[in-house]
């Protein structure tokens, strides 16, 4: 800090959200779609190979097809479930949807205190902590 440069902290406040140029766009890219298509082809080829190998091993045709179909469905559901964790962050709410508030809450069970600075309503429902609704400690005459 001795060189005369000033330090500018970054914040996550909503008024600065639009300044972020590195926002994640929704939907898969063309590369992702190609990878997913290639993965589906590989899984189908492996499933067909499993059917052939099980038939050559002496298992019945119906039994083999049912087993491979169930394994395929379980595998694809698992892949889609894991892929759901990789979804991009949703777009920010349009301006004006959130309003500035200054509400203080306290948990009646453990004493944890919370300050709410943005809300979609002037006096929103109280948050829950320790499975109980928190107590509003801000004077409502100051809010309204």
Short mmCIF file of C-alpha atoms in Angstrom, two decimals:
data_model
loop_
_atom_site.label_atom_id
_atom_site.label_comp_id
_atom_site.label_asym_id
_atom_site.label_seq_id
_atom_site.Cartn_x
_atom_site.Cartn_y
_atom_site.Cartn_z
CA UNK A 1 0.00 0.00 0.00
CA UNK A 2 3.03 2.28 0.21
CA UNK A 3 3.20 2.69 -3.58
CA UNK A 4 0.21 5.06 -3.60
CA UNK A 5 -2.21 2.55 -5.09
CA UNK A 6 -5.62 2.39 -3.47
CA UNK A 7 -7.22 -0.88 -2.54
CA UNK A 8 -10.72 -1.45 -3.93
CA UNK A 9 -12.50 -4.42 -2.32
CA UNK A 10 -14.83 -6.53 -4.42
CA UNK A 11 -18.35 -7.17 -3.22
CA UNK A 12 -21.22 -9.46 -4.05
CA UNK A 13 -23.85 -6.76 -3.59
CA UNK A 14 -26.62 -6.79 -6.24
CA UNK A 15 -25.82 -3.30 -7.54
CA UNK A 16 -22.51 -4.69 -8.85
CA UNK A 17 -23.84 -7.91 -10.38
CA UNK A 18 -24.20 -6.40 -13.88
CA UNK A 19 -20.54 -5.28 -13.81
CA UNK A 20 -19.36 -8.90 -13.83
CA UNK A 21 -18.26 -9.79 -17.35
CA UNK A 22 -17.55 -13.41 -16.45
CA UNK A 23 -21.18 -14.42 -15.98
CA UNK A 24 -21.99 -18.04 -16.77
CA UNK A 25 -24.34 -18.39 -19.72
CA UNK A 26 -27.15 -20.94 -19.50
CA UNK A 27 -27.31 -24.13 -21.52
CA UNK A 28 -24.64 -26.54 -22.75
CA UNK A 29 -22.09 -25.45 -25.32
CA UNK A 30 -21.70 -27.25 -28.64
CA UNK A 31 -18.63 -29.03 -27.23
CA UNK A 32 -20.68 -30.28 -24.26
CA UNK A 33 -23.43 -31.53 -26.58
CA UNK A 34 -20.84 -33.41 -28.67
CA UNK A 35 -19.34 -35.00 -25.54
CA UNK A 36 -22.79 -36.06 -24.34
CA UNK A 37 -23.68 -37.55 -27.73
CA UNK A 38 -20.38 -39.45 -27.84
CA UNK A 39 -20.98 -40.74 -24.29
CA UNK A 40 -24.47 -42.00 -25.22
CA UNK A 41 -23.06 -43.87 -28.23
CA UNK A 42 -20.32 -45.47 -26.11
CA UNK A 43 -22.80 -46.58 -23.44
CA UNK A 44 -25.11 -48.09 -26.07
CA UNK A 45 -22.22 -49.97 -27.71
CA UNK A 46 -21.13 -51.32 -24.31
CA UNK A 47 -24.73 -52.39 -23.57
CA UNK A 48 -24.99 -54.19 -26.92
CA UNK A 49 -21.63 -55.87 -26.26
CA UNK A 50 -22.86 -56.98 -22.83
CA UNK A 51 -25.96 -58.53 -24.43
CA UNK A 52 -23.80 -60.47 -26.89
CA UNK A 53 -21.36 -61.65 -24.20
CA UNK A 54 -24.14 -62.75 -21.84
CA UNK A 55 -25.91 -64.60 -24.67
CA UNK A 56 -22.65 -66.39 -25.55
CA UNK A 57 -22.19 -67.26 -21.85
CA UNK A 58 -25.44 -69.21 -21.94
CA UNK A 59 -27.92 -66.86 -20.27
CA UNK A 60 -31.43 -66.70 -21.75
CA UNK A 61 -32.26 -63.96 -24.27
CA UNK A 62 -35.13 -62.42 -22.28
CA UNK A 63 -33.20 -62.53 -19.03
CA UNK A 64 -30.15 -60.93 -20.68
CA UNK A 65 -32.08 -58.15 -22.39
CA UNK A 66 -33.95 -57.28 -19.17
CA UNK A 67 -30.73 -57.24 -17.11
CA UNK A 68 -28.86 -55.03 -19.59
CA UNK A 69 -31.86 -52.69 -20.00
CA UNK A 70 -32.16 -52.24 -16.22
CA UNK A 71 -28.40 -51.64 -15.92
CA UNK A 72 -28.56 -49.10 -18.77
CA UNK A 73 -31.45 -47.20 -17.14
CA UNK A 74 -29.73 -47.15 -13.73
CA UNK A 75 -26.48 -45.93 -15.30
CA UNK A 76 -28.17 -43.17 -17.32
CA UNK A 77 -30.20 -41.97 -14.31
CA UNK A 78 -26.99 -41.82 -12.29
CA UNK A 79 -25.17 -39.87 -15.00
CA UNK A 80 -28.05 -37.38 -15.28
CA UNK A 81 -28.19 -36.98 -11.50
CA UNK A 82 -24.48 -36.25 -11.32
CA UNK A 83 -24.79 -33.94 -14.34
CA UNK A 84 -27.48 -31.95 -12.53
CA UNK A 85 -24.79 -30.73 -10.13
CA UNK A 86 -22.92 -29.15 -13.04
CA UNK A 87 -25.75 -26.84 -14.13
CA UNK A 88 -24.79 -23.19 -14.46
CA UNK A 89 -25.81 -20.59 -11.91
CA UNK A 90 -29.25 -19.15 -12.72
CA UNK A 91 -29.44 -15.60 -14.08
CA UNK A 92 -29.75 -12.76 -11.58
CA UNK A 93 -33.21 -11.46 -10.81
CA UNK A 94 -34.26 -8.37 -12.76
CA UNK A 95 -33.56 -5.06 -11.01
CA UNK A 96 -36.31 -3.96 -8.68
CA UNK A 97 -37.21 -7.45 -7.55
CA UNK A 98 -35.26 -7.09 -4.28
CA UNK A 99 -35.49 -4.14 -1.95
CA UNK A 100 -33.11 -2.92 0.71
CA UNK A 101 -34.19 -3.66 4.25
CA UNK A 102 -32.42 -3.55 7.58
CA UNK A 103 -34.00 -6.25 9.71
CA UNK A 104 -32.38 -7.97 12.66
CA UNK A 105 -33.45 -11.43 13.80
CA UNK A 106 -32.45 -13.54 16.80
CA UNK A 107 -32.81 -17.30 17.32
CA UNK A 108 -34.77 -17.88 20.53
CA UNK A 109 -33.14 -21.30 21.03
CA UNK A 110 -29.40 -20.63 20.63
CA UNK A 111 -29.14 -16.84 20.46
CA UNK A 112 -27.71 -16.60 16.93
CA UNK A 113 -28.33 -13.16 15.42
CA UNK A 114 -28.89 -12.40 11.74
CA UNK A 115 -29.15 -9.14 9.78
CA UNK A 116 -31.23 -9.20 6.60
CA UNK A 117 -30.22 -6.49 4.12
CA UNK A 118 -32.12 -7.47 0.94
CA UNK A 119 -35.59 -8.98 0.67
CA UNK A 120 -38.38 -9.37 -1.86
CA UNK A 121 -40.88 -7.87 0.58
CA UNK A 122 -40.71 -5.01 3.06
CA UNK A 123 -41.27 -7.38 6.01
CA UNK A 124 -40.63 -10.95 4.80
CA UNK A 125 -41.36 -14.12 6.74
CA UNK A 126 -38.75 -14.69 9.43
CA UNK A 127 -35.94 -17.15 8.62
CA UNK A 128 -35.75 -20.43 10.52
CA UNK A 129 -32.88 -21.49 12.77
CA UNK A 130 -32.76 -24.50 15.09
CA UNK A 131 -36.02 -25.56 13.34
CA UNK A 132 -37.84 -22.56 14.85
CA UNK A 133 -38.74 -19.19 13.28
CA UNK A 134 -36.32 -16.46 14.37
CA UNK A 135 -37.59 -13.50 16.42
CA UNK A 136 -37.62 -10.08 14.75
CA UNK A 137 -35.66 -7.70 17.00
CA UNK A 138 -35.92 -4.62 14.77
CA UNK A 139 -38.61 -2.15 15.78
CA UNK A 140 -41.29 -2.36 13.06
CA UNK A 141 -42.02 1.37 13.46
CA UNK A 142 -38.51 2.02 12.09
CA UNK A 143 -39.16 -0.27 9.11
CA UNK A 144 -42.61 0.85 8.00
#
